mmCIF file of C-alpha atoms in Angstrom:
data_model
loop_
_atom_site.group_PDB
_atom_site.id
_atom_site.type_symbol
_atom_site.label_atom_id
_atom_site.label_comp_id
_atom_site.label_asym_id
_atom_site.label_seq_id
_atom_site.Cartn_x
_atom_site.Cartn_y
_atom_site.Cartn_z
ATOM 1 C CA MET A 1 2.156 -57.356 68.736
ATOM 2 C CA ASP A 2 2.972 -53.988 67.288
ATOM 3 C CA TYR A 3 2.622 -55.454 63.856
ATOM 4 C CA ASP A 4 -0.989 -56.533 64.453
ATOM 5 C CA ARG A 5 -1.783 -53.132 65.974
ATOM 6 C CA GLU A 6 -0.428 -51.369 62.905
ATOM 7 C CA ARG A 7 -2.562 -53.477 60.570
ATOM 8 C CA GLU A 8 -5.695 -52.499 62.562
ATOM 9 C CA VAL A 9 -4.799 -48.799 62.237
ATOM 10 C CA ASN A 10 -4.253 -49.160 58.495
ATOM 11 C CA LYS A 11 -7.569 -50.857 58.004
ATOM 12 C CA SER A 12 -9.390 -48.097 59.822
ATOM 13 C CA GLY A 13 -7.575 -45.517 57.673
ATOM 14 C CA ASP A 14 -8.461 -47.387 54.435
ATOM 15 C CA SER A 15 -12.093 -47.256 55.286
ATOM 16 C CA ASP A 16 -11.962 -43.500 55.841
ATOM 17 C CA GLU A 17 -10.055 -42.830 52.631
ATOM 18 C CA GLY A 18 -12.461 -44.870 50.597
ATOM 19 C CA GLU A 19 -15.220 -42.440 51.448
ATOM 20 C CA ARG A 20 -13.223 -39.276 50.274
ATOM 21 C CA ASP A 21 -13.677 -37.675 46.815
ATOM 22 C CA TYR A 22 -10.121 -36.847 45.770
ATOM 23 C CA LEU A 23 -11.060 -35.061 42.532
ATOM 24 C CA LYS A 24 -13.461 -32.709 44.282
ATOM 25 C CA GLU A 25 -10.989 -32.092 47.053
ATOM 26 C CA TYR A 26 -8.145 -31.369 44.566
ATOM 27 C CA ALA A 27 -10.211 -28.949 42.494
ATOM 28 C CA SER A 28 -11.414 -27.016 45.515
ATOM 29 C CA GLU A 29 -8.082 -26.842 47.330
ATOM 30 C CA ASP A 30 -5.542 -26.191 44.484
ATOM 31 C CA PRO A 31 -4.797 -22.417 44.514
ATOM 32 C CA ASP A 32 -3.296 -22.458 40.991
ATOM 33 C CA LEU A 33 -6.544 -23.344 39.264
ATOM 34 C CA PRO A 34 -8.781 -20.458 38.083
ATOM 35 C CA PRO A 35 -12.318 -20.368 39.413
ATOM 36 C CA PRO A 36 -14.924 -21.856 37.100
ATOM 37 C CA PRO A 37 -16.977 -19.351 35.081
ATOM 38 C CA PRO A 38 -20.556 -18.663 36.118
ATOM 39 C CA LYS A 39 -23.316 -20.566 34.427
ATOM 40 C CA ASP A 40 -24.590 -17.540 32.481
ATOM 41 C CA TYR A 41 -21.082 -16.613 31.155
ATOM 42 C CA LYS A 42 -20.708 -16.291 27.361
ATOM 43 C CA TYR A 43 -17.473 -16.418 25.435
ATOM 44 C CA ASP A 44 -16.628 -13.813 22.786
ATOM 45 C CA PHE A 45 -17.395 -16.081 19.873
ATOM 46 C CA GLU A 46 -20.777 -16.932 21.357
ATOM 47 C CA GLU A 47 -21.736 -13.260 21.721
ATOM 48 C CA SER A 48 -20.660 -12.367 18.164
ATOM 49 C CA SER A 49 -22.503 -15.296 16.648
ATOM 50 C CA GLU A 50 -25.644 -14.490 18.615
ATOM 51 C CA ALA A 51 -25.488 -10.818 17.604
ATOM 52 C CA SER A 52 -24.995 -11.678 13.951
ATOM 53 C CA SER A 53 -27.885 -14.103 14.007
ATOM 54 C CA GLN A 54 -30.190 -11.450 15.477
ATOM 55 C CA ALA A 55 -29.034 -8.691 13.052
ATOM 56 C CA GLU A 56 -31.002 -7.932 9.954
ATOM 57 C CA PRO A 57 -29.644 -9.481 6.750
ATOM 58 C CA ARG A 58 -27.511 -7.058 4.636
ATOM 59 C CA SER A 59 -27.864 -6.622 0.910
ATOM 60 C CA LEU A 60 -25.020 -7.271 -1.506
ATOM 61 C CA ALA A 61 -25.013 -3.577 -2.435
ATOM 62 C CA ALA A 62 -24.427 -2.553 1.187
ATOM 63 C CA MET A 63 -21.615 -5.068 1.525
ATOM 64 C CA ALA A 64 -20.041 -3.764 -1.689
ATOM 65 C CA ASP A 65 -20.203 -0.184 -0.402
ATOM 66 C CA GLN A 66 -18.403 -1.209 2.772
ATOM 67 C CA VAL A 67 -15.656 -2.958 0.804
ATOM 68 C CA ALA A 68 -15.258 0.098 -1.432
ATOM 69 C CA GLN A 69 -14.918 2.401 1.581
ATOM 70 C CA GLN A 70 -12.281 0.144 3.088
ATOM 71 C CA ALA A 71 -10.363 0.164 -0.218
ATOM 72 C CA VAL A 72 -10.358 3.973 -0.311
ATOM 73 C CA LYS A 73 -9.053 4.127 3.259
ATOM 74 C CA SER A 74 -6.257 1.623 2.562
ATOM 75 C CA GLU A 75 -5.362 3.454 -0.644
ATOM 76 C CA LYS A 76 -5.028 6.789 1.173
ATOM 77 C CA SER A 77 -2.980 5.264 3.968
ATOM 78 C CA ALA A 78 -0.619 3.577 1.488
ATOM 79 C CA SER A 79 -0.075 6.737 -0.524
ATOM 80 C CA SER A 80 0.484 8.875 2.585
ATOM 81 C CA SER A 81 3.035 6.511 4.128
ATOM 82 C CA THR A 82 5.334 6.067 1.150
ATOM 83 C CA THR A 83 7.917 8.584 2.336
ATOM 84 C CA ASP A 84 8.309 11.225 5.009
ATOM 85 C CA GLU A 85 10.043 13.738 2.744
ATOM 86 C CA ASN A 86 8.505 13.603 -0.723
ATOM 87 C CA PRO A 87 4.705 13.382 -0.994
ATOM 88 C CA SER A 88 3.403 11.241 -3.812
ATOM 89 C CA GLN A 89 1.596 12.824 -6.747
ATOM 90 C CA LEU A 90 -1.657 11.340 -7.990
ATOM 91 C CA VAL A 91 -1.792 11.087 -11.801
ATOM 92 C CA ASN A 92 -4.863 10.563 -14.017
ATOM 93 C CA GLY A 93 -7.267 10.964 -11.088
ATOM 94 C CA ASP A 94 -8.076 12.723 -7.825
ATOM 95 C CA GLU A 95 -8.839 11.807 -4.228
ATOM 96 C CA GLU A 96 -12.600 11.984 -4.879
ATOM 97 C CA SER A 97 -12.587 9.584 -7.835
ATOM 98 C CA GLY A 98 -13.383 6.586 -5.640
ATOM 99 C CA PRO A 99 -11.622 3.238 -5.326
ATOM 100 C CA ARG A 100 -9.097 2.284 -7.974
ATOM 101 C CA THR A 101 -9.041 -0.823 -10.076
ATOM 102 C CA HIS A 102 -5.270 -1.122 -9.581
ATOM 103 C CA GLN A 103 -2.978 0.034 -6.793
ATOM 104 C CA ILE A 104 0.073 1.376 -8.650
ATOM 105 C CA PHE A 105 2.936 3.298 -7.081
ATOM 106 C CA LEU A 106 5.864 4.436 -9.234
ATOM 107 C CA TYR A 107 9.126 5.616 -7.666
ATOM 108 C CA VAL A 108 11.390 7.722 -9.870
ATOM 109 C CA LYS A 109 14.785 9.347 -9.429
ATOM 110 C CA ALA A 110 14.792 12.661 -7.543
ATOM 111 C CA GLY A 111 16.639 15.721 -8.767
ATOM 112 C CA SER A 112 19.135 18.121 -7.245
ATOM 113 C CA ASP A 113 16.832 19.246 -4.411
ATOM 114 C CA ARG A 114 15.918 15.624 -3.605
ATOM 115 C CA GLU A 115 12.272 16.319 -4.436
ATOM 116 C CA CYS A 116 11.893 17.342 -8.094
ATOM 117 C CA ILE A 117 12.056 14.913 -11.019
ATOM 118 C CA GLY A 118 15.639 13.957 -11.766
ATOM 119 C CA CYS A 119 17.407 13.201 -15.036
ATOM 120 C CA CYS A 120 16.790 9.508 -15.651
ATOM 121 C CA PRO A 121 15.499 8.255 -19.018
ATOM 122 C CA PHE A 122 14.444 4.966 -17.431
ATOM 123 C CA SER A 123 12.286 6.707 -14.819
ATOM 124 C CA GLN A 124 10.657 8.846 -17.486
ATOM 125 C CA ARG A 125 10.104 5.791 -19.662
ATOM 126 C CA LEU A 126 7.860 4.132 -17.047
ATOM 127 C CA PHE A 127 6.307 7.460 -16.074
ATOM 128 C CA MET A 128 5.224 8.040 -19.689
ATOM 129 C CA MET A 129 3.894 4.501 -20.087
ATOM 130 C CA LEU A 130 1.586 4.731 -17.080
ATOM 131 C CA TRP A 131 0.415 8.203 -18.106
ATOM 132 C CA LEU A 132 -0.360 7.014 -21.636
ATOM 133 C CA LYS A 133 -2.292 4.051 -20.265
ATOM 134 C CA GLY A 134 -4.646 6.469 -18.531
ATOM 135 C CA VAL A 135 -4.560 4.457 -15.313
ATOM 136 C CA VAL A 136 -4.685 6.199 -11.941
ATOM 137 C CA PHE A 137 -1.327 5.901 -10.174
ATOM 138 C CA ASN A 138 0.933 7.595 -7.657
ATOM 139 C CA VAL A 139 4.442 8.798 -8.491
ATOM 140 C CA THR A 140 7.057 9.635 -5.858
ATOM 141 C CA THR A 141 10.573 10.981 -6.313
ATOM 142 C CA VAL A 142 13.274 9.137 -4.396
ATOM 143 C CA ASP A 143 16.826 10.256 -3.678
ATOM 144 C CA LYS A 144 18.909 7.083 -3.603
ATOM 145 C CA ALA A 145 21.471 8.713 -1.276
ATOM 146 C CA THR A 146 18.854 9.351 1.421
ATOM 147 C CA LYS A 147 16.351 6.641 0.709
ATOM 148 C CA PRO A 148 13.593 6.643 3.373
ATOM 149 C CA LYS A 149 13.291 3.667 5.688
ATOM 150 C CA GLN A 150 9.844 2.821 4.339
ATOM 151 C CA LEU A 151 11.215 2.316 0.831
ATOM 152 C CA LYS A 152 14.184 0.317 2.061
ATOM 153 C CA ASP A 153 11.680 -2.252 3.248
ATOM 154 C CA ILE A 154 9.743 -2.131 -0.035
ATOM 155 C CA ALA A 155 12.677 -2.547 -2.427
ATOM 156 C CA PRO A 156 15.863 -3.231 -0.459
ATOM 157 C CA GLY A 157 19.001 -2.476 -2.440
ATOM 158 C CA ALA A 158 17.072 -1.178 -5.460
ATOM 159 C CA ASN A 159 17.606 2.220 -7.044
ATOM 160 C CA PRO A 160 14.779 4.081 -8.773
ATOM 161 C CA PRO A 161 12.873 3.541 -10.862
ATOM 162 C CA PHE A 162 10.897 0.728 -9.302
ATOM 163 C CA LEU A 163 7.231 -0.121 -9.209
ATOM 164 C CA LEU A 164 4.628 -1.459 -6.803
ATOM 165 C CA PHE A 165 1.785 -2.915 -8.853
ATOM 166 C CA ASN A 166 -1.038 -4.396 -6.766
ATOM 167 C CA GLY A 167 1.525 -5.372 -4.140
ATOM 168 C CA GLU A 168 3.968 -6.839 -6.670
ATOM 169 C CA GLU A 169 7.495 -5.400 -6.343
ATOM 170 C CA LEU A 170 9.221 -4.763 -9.679
ATOM 171 C CA THR A 171 12.739 -3.312 -9.830
ATOM 172 C CA ASP A 172 13.874 -4.247 -13.349
ATOM 173 C CA VAL A 173 12.858 -1.635 -15.954
ATOM 174 C CA GLN A 174 12.173 -4.146 -18.705
ATOM 175 C CA LYS A 175 10.086 -6.313 -16.374
ATOM 176 C CA CYS A 176 8.175 -3.218 -15.260
ATOM 177 C CA GLU A 177 7.453 -2.380 -18.893
ATOM 178 C CA ASP A 178 6.296 -5.907 -19.709
ATOM 179 C CA TYR A 179 4.144 -6.060 -16.578
ATOM 180 C CA ILE A 180 2.420 -2.754 -17.315
ATOM 181 C CA GLU A 181 1.618 -3.790 -20.873
ATOM 182 C CA ALA A 182 0.391 -7.230 -19.787
ATOM 183 C CA GLU A 183 -1.815 -6.065 -16.904
ATOM 184 C CA LEU A 184 -3.247 -2.908 -18.476
ATOM 185 C CA TYR A 185 -4.686 -4.261 -21.699
ATOM 186 C CA PRO A 186 -7.466 -3.290 -24.138
ATOM 187 C CA PRO A 187 -10.278 -2.466 -24.328
ATOM 188 C CA ARG A 188 -10.052 -0.507 -21.087
ATOM 189 C CA TYR A 189 -6.437 0.582 -21.585
ATOM 190 C CA PRO A 190 -4.687 1.378 -24.880
ATOM 191 C CA LYS A 191 -2.132 -0.992 -26.309
ATOM 192 C CA LEU A 192 1.333 0.564 -26.384
ATOM 193 C CA ALA A 193 3.183 -2.172 -28.258
ATOM 194 C CA CYS A 194 4.413 -1.240 -31.735
ATOM 195 C CA ARG A 195 2.575 -2.577 -34.778
ATOM 196 C CA HIS A 196 5.737 -2.587 -36.891
ATOM 197 C CA PRO A 197 8.715 -4.645 -35.615
ATOM 198 C CA ALA A 198 11.306 -2.207 -36.999
ATOM 199 C CA SER A 199 9.940 0.523 -34.745
ATOM 200 C CA ASN A 200 11.133 -1.382 -31.675
ATOM 201 C CA THR A 201 14.828 -1.203 -32.603
ATOM 202 C CA ILE A 202 15.219 2.050 -34.509
ATOM 203 C CA GLY A 203 17.512 4.476 -32.700
ATOM 204 C CA VAL A 204 18.607 1.819 -30.228
ATOM 205 C CA ASP A 205 22.271 2.890 -30.454
ATOM 206 C CA VAL A 206 21.757 6.672 -30.445
ATOM 207 C CA PHE A 207 22.129 7.223 -26.712
ATOM 208 C CA ALA A 208 25.246 5.075 -26.443
ATOM 209 C CA LYS A 209 26.894 7.144 -29.183
ATOM 210 C CA PHE A 210 25.972 10.354 -27.375
ATOM 211 C CA SER A 211 27.312 9.042 -24.061
ATOM 212 C CA ALA A 212 30.666 8.330 -25.695
ATOM 213 C CA LEU A 213 30.755 11.840 -27.127
ATOM 214 C CA ILE A 214 29.865 13.727 -23.953
ATOM 215 C CA LYS A 215 32.406 11.765 -21.907
ATOM 216 C CA PHE A 216 35.230 12.825 -24.233
ATOM 217 C CA ASN A 217 37.474 15.344 -22.461
ATOM 218 C CA GLY A 218 39.541 16.521 -25.425
ATOM 219 C CA GLN A 219 39.358 19.793 -27.310
ATOM 220 C CA PRO A 220 36.476 20.472 -29.738
ATOM 221 C CA THR A 221 38.967 20.457 -32.615
ATOM 222 C CA ASP A 222 40.406 17.087 -31.633
ATOM 223 C CA PRO A 223 39.991 14.560 -34.498
ATOM 224 C CA ARG A 224 38.748 11.992 -32.004
ATOM 225 C CA ARG A 225 35.940 14.334 -30.989
ATOM 226 C CA LYS A 226 35.002 14.730 -34.654
ATOM 227 C CA MET A 227 34.946 10.973 -35.067
ATOM 228 C CA LEU A 228 32.619 10.493 -32.060
ATOM 229 C CA GLU A 229 30.354 13.250 -33.306
ATOM 230 C CA GLN A 230 30.192 11.676 -36.741
ATOM 231 C CA ARG A 231 29.204 8.330 -35.247
ATOM 232 C CA LEU A 232 26.363 9.981 -33.378
ATOM 233 C CA ASN A 233 25.205 11.767 -36.506
ATOM 234 C CA ASP A 234 25.266 8.510 -38.453
ATOM 235 C CA SER A 235 22.904 6.916 -35.909
ATOM 236 C CA LEU A 236 20.655 9.975 -35.940
ATOM 237 C CA ARG A 237 20.589 9.910 -39.733
ATOM 238 C CA LYS A 238 19.182 6.366 -39.683
ATOM 239 C CA LEU A 239 16.498 7.464 -37.239
ATOM 240 C CA ASN A 240 15.683 10.513 -39.329
ATOM 241 C CA LYS A 241 15.327 8.357 -42.431
ATOM 242 C CA TYR A 242 12.977 5.960 -40.672
ATOM 243 C CA LEU A 243 10.777 8.799 -39.460
ATOM 244 C CA GLY A 244 10.480 10.152 -43.005
ATOM 245 C CA GLU A 245 9.705 6.866 -44.723
ATOM 246 C CA PRO A 246 6.052 5.760 -44.790
ATOM 247 C CA LEU A 247 5.131 2.684 -42.826
ATOM 248 C CA ASP A 248 3.392 -0.224 -44.533
ATOM 249 C CA ASP A 249 -0.077 1.083 -43.714
ATOM 250 C CA GLU A 250 0.844 4.555 -44.993
ATOM 251 C CA ILE A 251 1.904 3.516 -48.482
ATOM 252 C CA ASP A 252 -0.575 4.488 -51.182
ATOM 253 C CA ALA A 253 -0.500 1.707 -53.772
ATOM 254 C CA ASP A 254 -2.439 3.828 -56.291
ATOM 255 C CA ASP A 255 0.037 6.711 -56.189
ATOM 256 C CA ASP A 256 1.592 7.138 -59.658
ATOM 257 C CA ASP A 257 3.871 9.986 -58.654
ATOM 258 C CA ASP A 258 7.542 9.360 -59.338
ATOM 259 C CA GLU A 259 8.520 11.174 -56.158
ATOM 260 C CA PRO A 260 9.046 8.912 -53.117
ATOM 261 C CA GLN A 261 6.213 8.979 -50.638
ATOM 262 C CA VAL A 262 6.859 10.749 -47.358
ATOM 263 C CA SER A 263 5.407 9.768 -44.014
ATOM 264 C CA SER A 264 3.098 12.187 -42.250
ATOM 265 C CA ARG A 265 2.937 10.329 -38.926
ATOM 266 C CA LYS A 266 3.730 12.127 -35.684
ATOM 267 C CA PHE A 267 5.628 9.446 -33.825
ATOM 268 C CA ILE A 268 7.781 6.389 -34.427
ATOM 269 C CA ASP A 269 5.031 3.865 -35.074
ATOM 270 C CA GLY A 270 2.106 6.083 -36.037
ATOM 271 C CA ASP A 271 0.135 9.062 -34.793
ATOM 272 C CA CYS A 272 -0.029 7.766 -31.240
ATOM 273 C CA MET A 273 2.836 7.235 -28.835
ATOM 274 C CA THR A 274 3.997 3.701 -28.166
ATOM 275 C CA ILE A 275 6.591 1.970 -25.994
ATOM 276 C CA ALA A 276 9.215 2.895 -28.591
ATOM 277 C CA ASP A 277 8.528 6.595 -27.991
ATOM 278 C CA CYS A 278 8.633 6.145 -24.221
ATOM 279 C CA ASN A 279 12.101 4.664 -24.682
ATOM 280 C CA LEU A 280 13.554 7.063 -27.266
ATOM 281 C CA LEU A 281 12.072 10.491 -26.492
ATOM 282 C CA PRO A 282 13.645 10.869 -23.011
ATOM 283 C CA LYS A 283 17.051 10.096 -24.526
ATOM 284 C CA LEU A 284 16.617 12.512 -27.433
ATOM 285 C CA ASN A 285 15.622 15.200 -24.968
ATOM 286 C CA ILE A 286 18.839 14.642 -23.012
ATOM 287 C CA ILE A 287 20.840 14.852 -26.243
ATOM 288 C CA ARG A 288 19.033 18.053 -27.160
ATOM 289 C CA VAL A 289 19.641 19.768 -23.786
ATOM 290 C CA ALA A 290 22.944 18.349 -22.515
ATOM 291 C CA GLY A 291 24.499 18.418 -25.983
ATOM 292 C CA ARG A 292 23.786 22.122 -26.392
ATOM 293 C CA GLU A 293 24.653 23.226 -22.851
ATOM 294 C CA ARG A 294 27.621 21.007 -22.075
ATOM 295 C CA ILE A 295 29.501 20.226 -25.314
ATOM 296 C CA GLN A 296 28.029 22.714 -27.818
ATOM 297 C CA TYR A 297 26.466 19.962 -29.879
ATOM 298 C CA GLU A 298 23.240 20.534 -31.779
ATOM 299 C CA ILE A 299 21.175 17.958 -33.616
ATOM 300 C CA PRO A 300 21.823 18.900 -37.270
ATOM 301 C CA GLU A 301 19.063 20.934 -38.885
ATOM 302 C CA GLU A 302 19.097 18.613 -41.857
ATOM 303 C CA PHE A 303 17.430 15.983 -39.702
ATOM 304 C CA ALA A 304 13.991 17.512 -40.210
ATOM 305 C CA GLY A 305 12.265 14.265 -39.264
ATOM 306 C CA ILE A 306 13.838 14.265 -35.784
ATOM 307 C CA HIS A 307 13.087 17.933 -35.182
ATOM 308 C CA GLY A 308 9.482 17.430 -36.248
ATOM 309 C CA TYR A 309 9.302 14.364 -34.023
ATOM 310 C CA LEU A 310 10.487 16.354 -30.991
ATOM 311 C CA THR A 311 8.078 19.183 -31.827
ATOM 312 C CA ASN A 312 5.161 16.757 -31.830
ATOM 313 C CA ALA A 313 6.311 15.338 -28.498
ATOM 314 C CA ASP A 314 6.595 18.814 -26.987
ATOM 315 C CA SER A 315 2.866 19.279 -27.565
ATOM 316 C CA CYS A 316 1.944 16.208 -25.501
ATOM 317 C CA GLU A 317 1.666 16.395 -21.714
ATOM 318 C CA GLU A 318 2.597 12.728 -21.403
ATOM 319 C CA PHE A 319 6.077 13.819 -22.481
ATOM 320 C CA THR A 320 6.436 17.371 -21.197
ATOM 321 C CA GLN A 321 4.995 16.685 -17.729
ATOM 322 C CA THR A 322 7.320 13.740 -17.179
ATOM 323 C CA CYS A 323 10.482 15.517 -18.364
ATOM 324 C CA PRO A 324 13.073 16.762 -15.872
ATOM 325 C CA ALA A 325 13.793 20.478 -15.964
ATOM 326 C CA PRO A 326 16.606 21.439 -18.363
ATOM 327 C CA GLY A 327 18.713 22.514 -15.382
ATOM 328 C CA GLU A 328 18.435 19.009 -13.919
ATOM 329 C CA ILE A 329 19.739 17.498 -17.148
ATOM 330 C CA VAL A 330 22.659 19.932 -17.236
ATOM 331 C CA TRP A 331 23.470 19.234 -13.582
ATOM 332 C CA ALA A 332 23.355 15.460 -14.129
ATOM 333 C CA TYR A 333 26.018 15.862 -16.831
ATOM 334 C CA GLY A 334 28.426 17.920 -14.754
ATOM 335 C CA GLY A 335 26.869 21.375 -14.994
ATOM 336 C CA ARG A 336 25.990 23.869 -12.297
ATOM 337 C CA LYS A 337 23.413 22.854 -9.736
ATOM 338 C CA PRO A 338 20.045 24.489 -10.465
ATOM 339 C CA ARG A 339 18.833 27.220 -8.179
ATOM 340 C CA PRO A 340 15.903 26.306 -5.918
ATOM 341 C CA ALA A 341 12.561 27.283 -7.416
ATOM 342 C CA ARG A 342 10.892 30.262 -5.762
ATOM 343 C CA ASN A 343 7.479 29.747 -4.234
#
């Protein structure tokens, strides 16, 4: 029968198939499989491990030198890529001073030409703090109207000033101030906090009173203008009194003179600048310049303490080198745009 014949054929086929190696046949015939590597082939990780095992051991000093060189390269690349328009300025150091302890980049408001330092007491406040600390840092002016793409990625939506401190992004001025004081501490860096609590709040309302006065659009003889001017003078008088009174550590307990003792200190909290000076001096400078040039207001001569205070500040580069040009202050308060500086 055909059925029996078919069974005989199947049996003969089963015997042939039992002798075939399907795995070997599949591996050799499948075109999608890559060819096996040669016996002497070495993978990348095997070559690197073998090379490192045959290399001579390196000293810790050599490893430290390599890390330092890499830090200098990364520092230069970070400072050179901050913005296409305004190059950053290195403060308290130079390119040959070696690797830094901290990577600090300060971005401040740009002026009328989009490159110079603009009129912003908050930018100058942080600028002065870092300068007084003596730490090496970079400062870059930023025009918020044409903010470079690189900075949009660093601090999206933020206007200057803002700070990059060891990779930490800080856009709030008060948080920047607290962070600087907390991270840059003695003995390596000077302490900028005030020793006397009253020094932190003196003159806190002066700038607000000036802003109200300079925004007034009436005539100089208008009684309302006189009232605003008097309010400003009242705030300045309190500041002037504080600057003339001796602090607790200045009082001479053995002095028998009936005349009141007068302070001889240079700044708000002593002979060295503190955070209080970084906050108040930029605002007093604006009052001094914009008041005279825009609304014919002068700080009264009777306030000898304030005038002496500003004179002492004018002799310190931490203040003068961080100040905007007088023309920038006038322009910020509605005056004529400064002429470009000649090279």
